Amino acid sequence: GFENVGWFALMAPSNTPKLITDKIYAAAIKAVKSEAMQKSLELNSLTPVLNTQKELEAQIVSESAKWEKVIKARNLSAN
């Protein structure tokens, strides 16, 4: 079988200081947990997953490997 889940991530340039990314992460968590955001997410049938930077990095590696297999198996290429 095959499963595909759409997802969004908040990212910053790789050379962004950790102090800054930590502040952005804290603000994002606060926003996602707000009542207004929770209502908006629910209205759009979205479920937030509040991954850490390390968890997101692992997800990107995993997704890249999965899609690489699909691309090679189907002999796909970008034009």
GROMACS .gro file of N, CA and C in nm:
model
  237
    1GLY      N    1   0.081  -0.117   0.000
    1GLY     CA    2   0.000   0.000   0.000
    1GLY      C    3   0.086   0.125   0.000
    2PHE      N    4   0.020   0.234  -0.014
    2PHE     CA    5   0.088   0.363  -0.020
    2PHE      C    6   0.009   0.465   0.060
    3GLU      N    7   0.078   0.542   0.138
    3GLU     CA    8   0.014   0.648   0.216
    3GLU      C    9   0.088   0.779   0.194
    4ASN      N   10   0.013   0.884   0.172
    4ASN     CA   11   0.072   1.017   0.158
    4ASN      C   12  -0.002   1.113   0.248
    5VAL      N   13   0.072   1.186   0.328
    5VAL     CA   14   0.014   1.284   0.419
    5VAL      C   15   0.076   1.420   0.386
    6GLY      N   16  -0.010   1.518   0.361
    6GLY     CA   17   0.041   1.652   0.336
    6GLY      C   18   0.083   1.718   0.467
    7TRP      N   19   0.185   1.800   0.461
    7TRP     CA   20   0.229   1.868   0.581
    7TRP      C   21   0.294   2.002   0.547
    8PHE      N   22   0.299   2.088   0.646
    8PHE     CA   23   0.360   2.220   0.634
    8PHE      C   24   0.464   2.233   0.744
    9ALA      N   25   0.567   2.312   0.720
    9ALA     CA   26   0.669   2.335   0.822
    9ALA      C   27   0.713   2.481   0.818
   10LEU      N   28   0.747   2.531   0.933
   10LEU     CA   29   0.804   2.664   0.946
   10LEU      C   30   0.955   2.647   0.950
   11MET      N   31   1.025   2.710   0.855
   11MET     CA   32   1.170   2.693   0.847
   11MET      C   33   1.241   2.827   0.843
   12ALA      N   34   1.369   2.823   0.874
   12ALA     CA   35   1.454   2.942   0.868
   12ALA      C   36   1.584   2.901   0.799
   13PRO      N   37   1.661   2.996   0.749
   13PRO     CA   38   1.790   2.961   0.688
   13PRO      C   39   1.878   2.882   0.785
   14SER      N   40   1.959   2.792   0.732
   14SER     CA   41   2.038   2.702   0.815
   14SER      C   42   2.137   2.775   0.906
   15ASN      N   43   2.176   2.896   0.869
   15ASN     CA   44   2.272   2.969   0.952
   15ASN      C   45   2.206   3.062   1.054
   16THR      N   46   2.076   3.048   1.074
   16THR     CA   47   2.005   3.130   1.173
   16THR      C   48   2.049   3.088   1.313
   17PRO      N   49   2.087   3.183   1.397
   17PRO     CA   50   2.131   3.149   1.533
   17PRO      C   51   2.023   3.073   1.611
   18LYS      N   52   2.066   2.977   1.692
   18LYS     CA   53   1.973   2.894   1.769
   18LYS      C   54   1.884   2.979   1.860
   19LEU      N   55   1.939   3.085   1.915
   19LEU     CA   56   1.859   3.174   2.000
   19LEU      C   57   1.737   3.226   1.924
   20ILE      N   58   1.757   3.260   1.797
   20ILE     CA   59   1.648   3.311   1.714
   20ILE      C   60   1.550   3.200   1.680
   21THR      N   61   1.601   3.083   1.638
   21THR     CA   62   1.509   2.974   1.603
   21THR      C   63   1.431   2.926   1.725
   22ASP      N   64   1.493   2.931   1.842
   22ASP     CA   65   1.421   2.894   1.965
   22ASP      C   66   1.306   2.991   1.992
   23LYS      N   67   1.330   3.120   1.969
   23LYS     CA   68   1.224   3.220   1.989
   23LYS      C   69   1.111   3.201   1.888
   24ILE      N   70   1.148   3.174   1.764
   24ILE     CA   71   1.046   3.150   1.660
   24ILE      C   72   0.964   3.026   1.696
   25TYR      N   73   1.032   2.920   1.738
   25TYR     CA   74   0.964   2.796   1.775
   25TYR      C   75   0.866   2.820   1.890
   26ALA      N   76   0.910   2.892   1.992
   26ALA     CA   77   0.824   2.921   2.108
   26ALA      C   78   0.702   3.003   2.065
   27ALA      N   79   0.722   3.100   1.978
   27ALA     CA   80   0.610   3.183   1.931
   27ALA      C   81   0.514   3.100   1.847
   28ALA      N   82   0.568   3.010   1.765
   28ALA     CA   83   0.484   2.924   1.681
   28ALA      C   84   0.400   2.830   1.767
   29ILE      N   85   0.461   2.771   1.867
   29ILE     CA   86   0.389   2.681   1.958
   29ILE      C   87   0.276   2.757   2.026
   30LYS      N   88   0.307   2.877   2.075
   30LYS     CA   89   0.205   2.959   2.142
   30LYS      C   90   0.090   2.990   2.047
   31ALA      N   91   0.124   3.025   1.923
   31ALA     CA   92   0.020   3.058   1.824
   31ALA      C   93  -0.067   2.936   1.792
   32VAL      N   94  -0.004   2.822   1.770
   32VAL     CA   95  -0.079   2.702   1.734
   32VAL      C   96  -0.170   2.658   1.848
   33LYS      N   97  -0.128   2.680   1.970
   33LYS     CA   98  -0.209   2.640   2.085
   33LYS      C   99  -0.318   2.741   2.121
   34SER      N  100  -0.318   2.856   2.055
   34SER     CA  101  -0.418   2.958   2.086
   34SER      C  102  -0.558   2.910   2.047
   35GLU      N  103  -0.657   2.962   2.115
   35GLU     CA  104  -0.796   2.922   2.088
   35GLU      C  105  -0.836   2.954   1.944
   36ALA      N  106  -0.796   3.072   1.896
   36ALA     CA  107  -0.831   3.112   1.759
   36ALA      C  108  -0.771   3.017   1.656
   37MET      N  109  -0.646   2.980   1.676
   37MET     CA  110  -0.581   2.889   1.581
   37MET      C  111  -0.643   2.751   1.589
   38GLN      N  112  -0.673   2.705   1.709
   38GLN     CA  113  -0.735   2.573   1.725
   38GLN      C  114  -0.868   2.567   1.651
   39LYS      N  115  -0.947   2.674   1.661
   39LYS     CA  116  -1.075   2.679   1.590
   39LYS      C  117  -1.053   2.676   1.439
   40SER      N  118  -0.957   2.753   1.392
   40SER     CA  119  -0.928   2.758   1.248
   40SER      C  120  -0.880   2.622   1.197
   41LEU      N  121  -0.793   2.559   1.272
   41LEU     CA  122  -0.743   2.427   1.232
   41LEU      C  123  -0.858   2.327   1.225
   42GLU      N  124  -0.943   2.329   1.326
   42GLU     CA  125  -1.057   2.237   1.331
   42GLU      C  126  -1.151   2.261   1.213
   43LEU      N  127  -1.180   2.386   1.181
   43LEU     CA  128  -1.267   2.419   1.068
   43LEU      C  129  -1.212   2.366   0.936
   44ASN      N  130  -1.081   2.356   0.927
   44ASN     CA  131  -1.016   2.311   0.804
   44ASN      C  132  -0.972   2.165   0.812
   45SER      N  133  -1.018   2.094   0.915
   45SER     CA  134  -0.985   1.952   0.935
   45SER      C  135  -0.834   1.927   0.937
   46LEU      N  136  -0.761   2.017   1.002
   46LEU     CA  137  -0.616   2.004   1.014
   46LEU      C  138  -0.578   1.967   1.156
   47THR      N  139  -0.479   1.883   1.170
   47THR     CA  140  -0.429   1.841   1.300
   47THR      C  141  -0.284   1.886   1.314
   48PRO      N  142  -0.256   1.977   1.406
   48PRO     CA  143  -0.118   2.023   1.420
   48PRO      C  144  -0.029   1.917   1.484
   49VAL      N  145   0.093   1.909   1.434
   49VAL     CA  146   0.196   1.824   1.493
   49VAL      C  147   0.311   1.919   1.527
   50LEU      N  148   0.339   1.933   1.653
   50LEU     CA  149   0.437   2.032   1.697
   50LEU      C  150   0.575   1.968   1.713
   51ASN      N  151   0.637   1.937   1.601
   51ASN     CA  152   0.767   1.872   1.602
   51ASN      C  153   0.878   1.967   1.644
   52THR      N  154   0.980   1.909   1.705
   52THR     CA  155   1.102   1.984   1.732
   52THR      C  156   1.183   1.992   1.602
   53GLN      N  157   1.289   2.071   1.604
   53GLN     CA  158   1.375   2.082   1.486
   53GLN      C  159   1.432   1.946   1.448
   54LYS      N  160   1.477   1.870   1.545
   54LYS     CA  161   1.535   1.737   1.517
   54LYS      C  162   1.430   1.644   1.458
   55GLU      N  163   1.309   1.647   1.510
   55GLU     CA  164   1.201   1.563   1.457
   55GLU      C  165   1.167   1.602   1.314
   56LEU      N  166   1.165   1.732   1.286
   56LEU     CA  167   1.138   1.778   1.149
   56LEU      C  168   1.248   1.734   1.055
   57GLU      N  169   1.373   1.746   1.098
   57GLU     CA  170   1.485   1.701   1.015
   57GLU      C  171   1.471   1.553   0.981
   58ALA      N  172   1.435   1.472   1.080
   58ALA     CA  173   1.417   1.328   1.058
   58ALA      C  174   1.301   1.303   0.962
   59GLN      N  175   1.193   1.380   0.974
   59GLN     CA  176   1.079   1.365   0.885
   59GLN      C  177   1.118   1.397   0.741
   60ILE      N  178   1.195   1.503   0.722
   60ILE     CA  179   1.238   1.542   0.588
   60ILE      C  180   1.325   1.433   0.526
   61VAL      N  181   1.416   1.377   0.603
   61VAL     CA  182   1.501   1.268   0.554
   61VAL      C  183   1.415   1.149   0.514
   62SER      N  184   1.320   1.113   0.600
   62SER     CA  185   1.231   1.000   0.573
   62SER      C  186   1.146   1.023   0.448
   63GLU      N  187   1.085   1.142   0.439
   63GLU     CA  188   1.002   1.174   0.322
   63GLU      C  189   1.085   1.174   0.193
   64SER      N  190   1.205   1.228   0.200
   64SER     CA  191   1.291   1.232   0.082
   64SER      C  192   1.323   1.091   0.034
   65ALA      N  193   1.354   1.002   0.127
   65ALA     CA  194   1.384   0.864   0.091
   65ALA      C  195   1.262   0.795   0.030
   66LYS      N  196   1.145   0.819   0.089
   66LYS     CA  197   1.022   0.758   0.037
   66LYS      C  198   0.995   0.804  -0.106
   67TRP      N  199   1.003   0.935  -0.129
   67TRP     CA  200   0.973   0.986  -0.262
   67TRP      C  201   1.081   0.952  -0.364
   68GLU      N  202   1.204   0.937  -0.318
   68GLU     CA  203   1.311   0.894  -0.409
   68GLU      C  204   1.279   0.755  -0.465
   69LYS      N  205   1.230   0.666  -0.380
   69LYS     CA  206   1.193   0.531  -0.425
   69LYS      C  207   1.081   0.537  -0.528
   70VAL      N  208   0.980   0.620  -0.502
   70VAL     CA  209   0.867   0.633  -0.596
   70VAL      C  210   0.916   0.688  -0.729
   71ILE      N  211   0.997   0.791  -0.725
   71ILE     CA  212   1.049   0.853  -0.847
   71ILE      C  213   1.129   0.754  -0.929
   72LYS      N  214   1.218   0.679  -0.863
   72LYS     CA  215   1.300   0.581  -0.935
   72LYS      C  216   1.215   0.465  -0.988
   73ALA      N  217   1.120   0.417  -0.908
   73ALA     CA  218   1.036   0.305  -0.949
   73ALA      C  219   0.951   0.340  -1.071
   74ARG      N  220   0.911   0.465  -1.080
   74ARG     CA  221   0.826   0.510  -1.191
   74ARG      C  222   0.904   0.578  -1.303
   75ASN      N  223   1.037   0.583  -1.285
   75ASN     CA  224   1.125   0.646  -1.384
   75ASN      C  225   1.079   0.789  -1.416
   76LEU      N  226   1.051   0.866  -1.312
   76LEU     CA  227   1.003   1.002  -1.328
   76LEU      C  228   1.120   1.100  -1.333
   77SER      N  229   1.097   1.213  -1.397
   77SER     CA  230   1.199   1.319  -1.398
   77SER      C  231   1.129   1.454  -1.407
   78ALA      N  232   1.197   1.557  -1.360
   78ALA     CA  233   1.144   1.693  -1.367
   78ALA      C  234   1.187   1.757  -1.499
   79ASN      N  235   1.096   1.828  -1.561
   79ASN     CA  236   1.129   1.896  -1.687
   79ASN      C  237   1.142   2.044  -1.662
   0.00000   0.00000   0.00000
